[in-house]
Amino acid sequence: MVLGSLYLLWSAYGISGFEALSAPGAVPMVTTAVMLLCTGLIFLETLRKSKITAEKLERDILPMPVIVTILAITGYALALKPLGFLPTSFLFLTGLIRYLAKYSLARSALLALLMVAGIYLLFRIVFTVLMPPGIVPEAEVIAWVKSLFVARGN
């Protein structure tokens, strides 16, 4: 993890160097520097610990919820481009909420719908961040919603 963090810090530095606090690489450099610091501290703490432990891999390090979450994130990453942000995020959140919180399917879907709608409104509408469109005709939906608020010349 330390070596990976060091590589990511070097990559972040390659974006724009130390030009300015508002430079494109500033946030990635700060983030990866914090990551490097944390992984370094964890590495040092690990070296100080005893080699003999009662920890079990499946119980303490990789319990089933962690494995399921990793698989869900992998599935999300693979489905994002073909399906797009909206359906992929909805399915991802519905599945994980159902599994981790053990809510009913209806409650999980409603929570996922509210979260995706909030994220979409904030990032797509307010900050105008482009999301992978996929199978949802996003441009047509936005145009239709905008047309509802346009004064008609009757």
Coordinates of N, CA and C in Angstrom, one line a residue:
M1 N 0.8 -1.2 0.0 CA 0.0 0.0 0.0 C 0.9 1.3 0.0
V2 N 2.0 1.2 0.7 CA 2.9 2.3 0.8 C 3.4 2.6 -0.6
L3 N 3.9 1.5 -1.3 CA 4.4 1.7 -2.7 C 3.4 2.2 -3.6
G4 N 2.2 1.6 -3.5 CA 1.1 2.1 -4.4 C 0.7 3.6 -4.1
S5 N 0.7 4.0 -2.9 CA 0.5 5.4 -2.5 C 1.5 6.3 -3.1
L6 N 2.8 5.8 -3.0 CA 3.9 6.6 -3.5 C 3.8 6.8 -5.0
Y7 N 3.4 5.7 -5.7 CA 3.2 5.8 -7.2 C 2.1 6.7 -7.5
L8 N 1.0 6.7 -6.8 CA -0.1 7.6 -7.0 C 0.2 9.0 -6.8
L9 N 1.0 9.3 -5.7 CA 1.5 10.6 -5.4 C 2.4 11.1 -6.6
W10 N 3.2 10.3 -7.1 CA 4.1 10.7 -8.2 C 3.2 11.0 -9.5
S11 N 2.2 10.1 -9.7 CA 1.3 10.3 -10.8 C 0.5 11.7 -10.7
A12 N 0.1 11.9 -9.4 CA -0.6 13.2 -9.2 C 0.3 14.4 -9.4
Y13 N 1.5 14.3 -9.0 CA 2.5 15.3 -9.2 C 2.7 15.6 -10.7
G14 N 2.6 14.5 -11.5 CA 2.8 14.6 -13.0 C 1.6 15.4 -13.6
I15 N 0.5 15.6 -13.0 CA -0.6 16.3 -13.6 C -0.2 17.8 -13.8
S16 N 0.3 18.4 -12.8 CA 0.6 19.9 -12.9 C 1.7 20.3 -12.0
G17 N 2.3 19.4 -11.3 CA 3.4 19.8 -10.4 C 2.9 20.6 -9.2
F18 N 3.8 21.5 -8.7 CA 3.4 22.4 -7.6 C 3.2 23.8 -8.1
E19 N 2.4 23.9 -9.2 CA 2.1 25.2 -9.8 C 1.4 26.2 -8.8
A20 N 0.3 25.7 -8.3 CA -0.5 26.6 -7.4 C -1.5 25.7 -6.7
L21 N -2.1 26.3 -5.6 CA -3.1 25.5 -4.9 C -4.4 25.2 -5.7
S22 N -4.6 26.0 -6.7 CA -5.8 25.8 -7.6 C -5.4 25.0 -8.8
A23 N -4.2 24.5 -8.9 CA -3.8 23.7 -10.1 C -4.6 22.4 -10.2
P24 N -4.7 21.8 -11.3 CA -5.5 20.6 -11.5 C -5.0 19.4 -10.6
G25 N -3.7 19.4 -10.4 CA -3.1 18.3 -9.6 C -3.1 18.5 -8.1
A26 N -3.5 19.7 -7.6 CA -3.4 20.0 -6.2 C -4.2 19.0 -5.3
V27 N -5.5 18.8 -5.6 CA -6.3 17.9 -4.8 C -5.8 16.5 -4.9
P28 N -5.5 15.9 -6.1 CA -4.9 14.6 -6.1 C -3.6 14.5 -5.3
M29 N -2.8 15.5 -5.4 CA -1.5 15.4 -4.6 C -1.8 15.4 -3.1
V30 N -2.7 16.3 -2.6 CA -3.0 16.3 -1.2 C -3.6 15.0 -0.8
T31 N -4.5 14.5 -1.6 CA -5.2 13.2 -1.3 C -4.2 12.0 -1.2
T32 N -3.3 12.0 -2.2 CA -2.4 10.8 -2.2 C -1.3 11.0 -1.2
A33 N -1.0 12.3 -0.8 CA 0.0 12.5 0.3 C -0.6 12.0 1.6
V34 N -1.9 12.3 1.8 CA -2.5 11.8 3.1 C -2.6 10.3 3.0
M35 N -2.9 9.7 1.9 CA -2.9 8.3 1.7 C -1.5 7.7 2.0
L36 N -0.5 8.3 1.5 CA 0.9 7.8 1.8 C 1.2 7.9 3.3
L37 N 0.9 9.0 3.9 CA 1.1 9.2 5.3 C 0.4 8.1 6.1
C38 N -0.9 7.9 5.8 CA -1.7 6.9 6.6 C -1.1 5.5 6.3
T39 N -0.8 5.1 5.1 CA -0.3 3.8 4.8 C 1.1 3.6 5.5
G40 N 1.8 4.6 5.5 CA 3.1 4.6 6.2 C 3.0 4.3 7.7
L41 N 2.1 5.0 8.3 CA 1.8 4.8 9.7 C 1.3 3.4 10.0
I42 N 0.4 2.9 9.1 CA -0.2 1.6 9.3 C 0.9 0.5 9.1
F43 N 1.8 0.8 8.2 CA 2.9 -0.2 7.9 C 3.9 -0.2 9.1
L44 N 4.2 0.9 9.7 CA 5.0 1.0 10.9 C 4.4 0.3 12.1
E45 N 3.1 0.5 12.2 CA 2.3 -0.2 13.3 C 2.3 -1.7 13.1
T46 N 2.2 -2.1 11.9 CA 2.2 -3.5 11.6 C 3.5 -4.2 11.9
L47 N 4.6 -3.5 11.6 CA 5.9 -4.0 11.9 C 6.1 -4.2 13.4
R48 N 5.5 -3.3 14.2 CA 5.7 -3.4 15.7 C 4.8 -4.5 16.3
K49 N 3.8 -5.0 15.6 CA 2.9 -6.0 16.2 C 3.6 -7.4 16.2
S50 N 3.1 -8.2 17.0 CA 3.5 -9.6 17.1 C 3.2 -10.3 15.9
K51 N 4.0 -11.3 15.5 CA 3.8 -12.1 14.3 C 2.7 -13.1 14.5
I52 N 2.5 -13.5 15.8 CA 1.5 -14.5 16.1 C 0.2 -13.7 16.5
T53 N -0.9 -14.2 15.9 CA -2.2 -13.5 16.2 C -3.3 -14.5 16.1
A54 N -4.4 -14.1 16.7 CA -5.6 -15.0 16.7 C -6.6 -14.6 15.6
E55 N -6.1 -13.6 14.8 CA -7.0 -13.2 13.7 C -7.2 -14.2 12.6
K56 N -8.4 -14.3 12.1 CA -8.6 -15.2 11.0 C -9.0 -14.4 9.8
L57 N -8.6 -14.8 8.6 CA -8.8 -14.1 7.4 C -10.3 -13.8 7.2
E58 N -11.1 -14.9 7.2 CA -12.5 -14.8 6.9 C -13.3 -14.1 8.0
R59 N -12.8 -14.0 9.2 CA -13.6 -13.3 10.3 C -13.1 -11.9 10.5
D60 N -11.8 -11.6 10.5 CA -11.3 -10.3 10.9 C -10.8 -9.5 9.7
I61 N -10.3 -10.1 8.7 CA -9.7 -9.3 7.6 C -10.6 -9.1 6.4
L62 N -11.2 -10.2 5.9 CA -12.1 -10.2 4.8 C -13.4 -10.9 5.1
P63 N -14.2 -10.3 6.0 CA -15.5 -10.9 6.2 C -16.4 -10.8 5.0
M64 N -17.5 -11.6 5.0 CA -18.4 -11.6 3.8 C -18.9 -10.3 3.4
P65 N -19.3 -9.4 4.2 CA -19.7 -8.0 3.8 C -18.7 -7.3 3.0
V66 N -17.4 -7.4 3.3 CA -16.3 -6.8 2.6 C -16.2 -7.4 1.2
I67 N -16.3 -8.7 1.2 CA -16.1 -9.4 -0.1 C -17.3 -9.0 -1.0
V68 N -18.5 -9.0 -0.5 CA -19.7 -8.6 -1.3 C -19.6 -7.2 -1.8
T69 N -19.1 -6.3 -0.9 CA -18.9 -4.9 -1.3 C -17.9 -4.8 -2.4
I70 N -16.8 -5.5 -2.3 CA -15.7 -5.4 -3.4 C -16.3 -6.0 -4.7
L71 N -17.0 -7.1 -4.6 CA -17.7 -7.6 -5.9 C -18.7 -6.6 -6.4
A72 N -19.4 -6.0 -5.6 CA -20.4 -5.0 -6.0 C -19.8 -3.8 -6.7
I73 N -18.7 -3.3 -6.1 CA -17.9 -2.2 -6.7 C -17.3 -2.6 -8.1
T74 N -16.8 -3.8 -8.2 CA -16.3 -4.3 -9.4 C -17.4 -4.4 -10.5
G75 N -18.6 -4.9 -10.1 CA -19.7 -5.0 -11.0 C -20.2 -3.6 -11.4
Y76 N -20.2 -2.6 -10.5 CA -20.5 -1.2 -10.8 C -19.6 -0.7 -11.8
A77 N -18.3 -0.9 -11.6 CA -17.3 -0.4 -12.6 C -17.5 -1.0 -14.0
L78 N -17.8 -2.2 -14.0 CA -18.0 -2.9 -15.3 C -19.3 -2.5 -16.0
A79 N -20.3 -2.2 -15.2 CA -21.6 -1.9 -15.8 C -21.8 -0.4 -16.1
L80 N -20.9 0.5 -15.5 CA -21.1 1.9 -15.6 C -21.1 2.4 -17.1
K81 N -20.2 2.0 -17.9 CA -20.2 2.5 -19.3 C -21.3 2.0 -20.1
P82 N -21.6 0.6 -20.1 CA -22.7 0.2 -21.0 C -24.1 0.6 -20.5
L83 N -24.3 0.6 -19.2 CA -25.7 1.0 -18.7 C -25.8 2.5 -18.4
G84 N -24.7 3.1 -18.0 CA -24.8 4.5 -17.6 C -24.9 4.7 -16.1
F85 N -24.8 6.0 -15.7 CA -24.7 6.3 -14.3 C -26.0 6.0 -13.5
L86 N -27.1 6.4 -14.1 CA -28.4 6.3 -13.4 C -28.8 4.9 -13.0
P87 N -29.0 4.0 -14.0 CA -29.4 2.6 -13.7 C -28.3 1.8 -12.9
T88 N -27.0 2.0 -13.2 CA -26.0 1.3 -12.5 C -25.9 1.7 -11.1
S89 N -26.0 3.0 -10.8 CA -26.0 3.5 -9.4 C -27.2 3.0 -8.6
F90 N -28.3 3.1 -9.3 CA -29.6 2.6 -8.6 C -29.5 1.1 -8.3
L91 N -29.0 0.3 -9.2 CA -28.9 -1.1 -8.9 C -27.9 -1.4 -7.8
F92 N -26.7 -0.7 -7.9 CA -25.6 -0.9 -7.0 C -26.1 -0.5 -5.6
L93 N -26.7 0.6 -5.4 CA -27.2 1.1 -4.1 C -28.3 0.2 -3.6
T94 N -29.2 -0.1 -4.4 CA -30.3 -1.0 -4.0 C -29.8 -2.3 -3.5
G95 N -28.9 -2.9 -4.2 CA -28.4 -4.2 -3.8 C -27.6 -4.1 -2.5
L96 N -26.7 -3.1 -2.4 CA -25.9 -3.0 -1.2 C -26.7 -2.6 0.0
I97 N -27.7 -1.8 -0.1 CA -28.5 -1.4 1.0 C -29.3 -2.6 1.5
R98 N -29.8 -3.4 0.5 CA -30.6 -4.6 0.8 C -29.7 -5.6 1.6
Y99 N -28.5 -5.8 1.1 CA -27.6 -6.8 1.7 C -27.1 -6.3 3.1
L100 N -26.5 -5.1 3.1 CA -25.9 -4.6 4.3 C -26.8 -4.2 5.4
A101 N -27.9 -3.5 5.0 CA -28.9 -3.0 6.1 C -30.0 -4.0 6.3
K102 N -30.1 -4.9 5.4 CA -31.2 -6.0 5.5 C -32.6 -5.3 5.5
Y103 N -32.7 -4.3 4.6 CA -34.0 -3.7 4.4 C -34.8 -4.4 3.4
S104 N -36.1 -4.2 3.3 CA -36.9 -4.8 2.3 C -36.5 -4.3 0.9
L105 N -36.8 -5.0 -0.1 CA -36.4 -4.6 -1.5 C -37.1 -3.2 -1.8
A106 N -38.3 -3.0 -1.4 CA -39.0 -1.7 -1.7 C -38.3 -0.6 -0.9
R107 N -38.0 -0.8 0.3 CA -37.3 0.3 1.1 C -35.9 0.6 0.5
S108 N -35.2 -0.5 0.2 CA -33.8 -0.3 -0.4 C -33.9 0.4 -1.7
A109 N -34.9 0.1 -2.5 CA -35.0 0.8 -3.8 C -35.4 2.2 -3.6
L110 N -36.3 2.5 -2.7 CA -36.7 3.9 -2.4 C -35.5 4.7 -2.0
L111 N -34.7 4.2 -1.0 CA -33.5 4.9 -0.5 C -32.5 5.1 -1.7
A112 N -32.3 4.1 -2.5 CA -31.4 4.2 -3.6 C -31.9 5.3 -4.6
L113 N -33.2 5.3 -4.9 CA -33.7 6.3 -5.8 C -33.5 7.7 -5.3
L114 N -33.8 7.9 -4.0 CA -33.6 9.2 -3.4 C -32.1 9.6 -3.4
M115 N -31.2 8.7 -3.1 CA -29.8 9.0 -3.2 C -29.3 9.3 -4.6
V116 N -29.7 8.5 -5.5 CA -29.2 8.7 -6.9 C -29.8 10.0 -7.4
A117 N -31.1 10.3 -7.1 CA -31.7 11.6 -7.5 C -30.9 12.8 -6.9
G118 N -30.6 12.7 -5.6 CA -29.8 13.8 -5.0 C -28.4 14.0 -5.6
I119 N -27.7 12.9 -5.8 CA -26.4 12.9 -6.4 C -26.5 13.5 -7.8
Y120 N -27.5 13.0 -8.6 CA -27.7 13.5 -9.9 C -27.9 15.0 -10.0
L121 N -28.9 15.4 -9.2 CA -29.2 16.8 -9.2 C -28.0 17.7 -8.8
L122 N -27.3 17.3 -7.8 CA -26.1 18.0 -7.3 C -25.0 18.1 -8.4
F123 N -24.6 16.9 -8.8 CA -23.5 16.9 -9.7 C -23.8 17.2 -11.2
R124 N -24.9 16.7 -11.7 CA -25.2 16.9 -13.1 C -25.9 18.2 -13.4
I125 N -26.8 18.6 -12.5 CA -27.6 19.9 -12.7 C -26.8 21.1 -12.2
V126 N -26.4 21.0 -10.9 CA -25.8 22.1 -10.2 C -24.4 22.3 -10.7
F127 N -23.5 21.3 -10.6 CA -22.1 21.4 -11.0 C -21.9 21.1 -12.5
T128 N -22.9 20.6 -13.2 CA -22.8 20.3 -14.6 C -21.6 19.3 -14.9
V129 N -21.5 18.3 -14.1 CA -20.6 17.2 -14.3 C -21.2 16.2 -15.2
L130 N -20.5 15.8 -16.3 CA -21.0 14.8 -17.2 C -20.9 13.4 -16.6
M131 N -22.0 12.7 -16.7 CA -22.1 11.3 -16.2 C -22.2 10.4 -17.4
P132 N -21.7 9.2 -17.3 CA -21.9 8.2 -18.4 C -23.4 8.1 -18.7
P133 N -23.9 8.4 -19.9 CA -25.3 8.3 -20.2 C -25.9 6.9 -20.3
G134 N -25.3 6.0 -21.0 CA -25.8 4.7 -21.1 C -27.1 4.5 -21.7
I135 N -28.0 3.8 -21.1 CA -29.3 3.4 -21.7 C -30.4 4.4 -21.5
V136 N -30.2 5.3 -20.5 CA -31.2 6.3 -20.2 C -31.1 7.5 -21.1
P137 N -32.1 7.9 -21.8 CA -32.0 9.1 -22.7 C -32.0 10.4 -22.0
E138 N -30.9 10.6 -21.3 CA -30.8 11.7 -20.4 C -31.0 13.1 -21.0
A139 N -30.4 13.3 -22.2 CA -30.6 14.6 -22.8 C -32.1 14.9 -23.1
E140 N -32.8 13.9 -23.6 CA -34.2 14.1 -23.9 C -35.0 14.4 -22.6
V141 N -34.7 13.7 -21.5 CA -35.4 13.9 -20.3 C -35.2 15.3 -19.8
I142 N -33.9 15.8 -19.8 CA -33.6 17.1 -19.4 C -34.3 18.1 -20.2
A143 N -34.3 17.9 -21.6 CA -35.0 18.8 -22.5 C -36.5 18.9 -22.2
W144 N -37.1 17.7 -21.9 CA -38.5 17.7 -21.6 C -38.8 18.4 -20.3
V145 N -38.0 18.2 -19.2 CA -38.2 18.9 -18.0 C -38.0 20.4 -18.2
K146 N -37.0 20.8 -18.9 CA -36.8 22.3 -19.2 C -38.0 22.8 -19.9
S147 N -38.6 22.1 -20.8 CA -39.7 22.6 -21.6 C -41.0 22.8 -20.7
L148 N -41.0 22.1 -19.6 CA -42.2 22.3 -18.7 C -42.1 23.7 -18.1
F149 N -40.9 24.3 -18.0 CA -40.8 25.6 -17.3 C -40.6 26.7 -18.2
V150 N -40.6 26.4 -19.5 CA -40.5 27.5 -20.5 C -41.9 28.1 -20.8
A151 N -42.0 29.4 -20.8 CA -43.3 30.1 -21.1 C -43.6 29.8 -22.5
R152 N -44.9 29.4 -22.7 CA -45.3 29.1 -24.1 C -46.0 30.4 -24.7
G153 N -45.7 30.6 -25.9 CA -46.3 31.8 -26.6 C -47.6 31.5 -27.2
N154 N -48.7 31.3 -26.3 CA -50.0 31.1 -26.8 C -50.8 32.3 -27.0

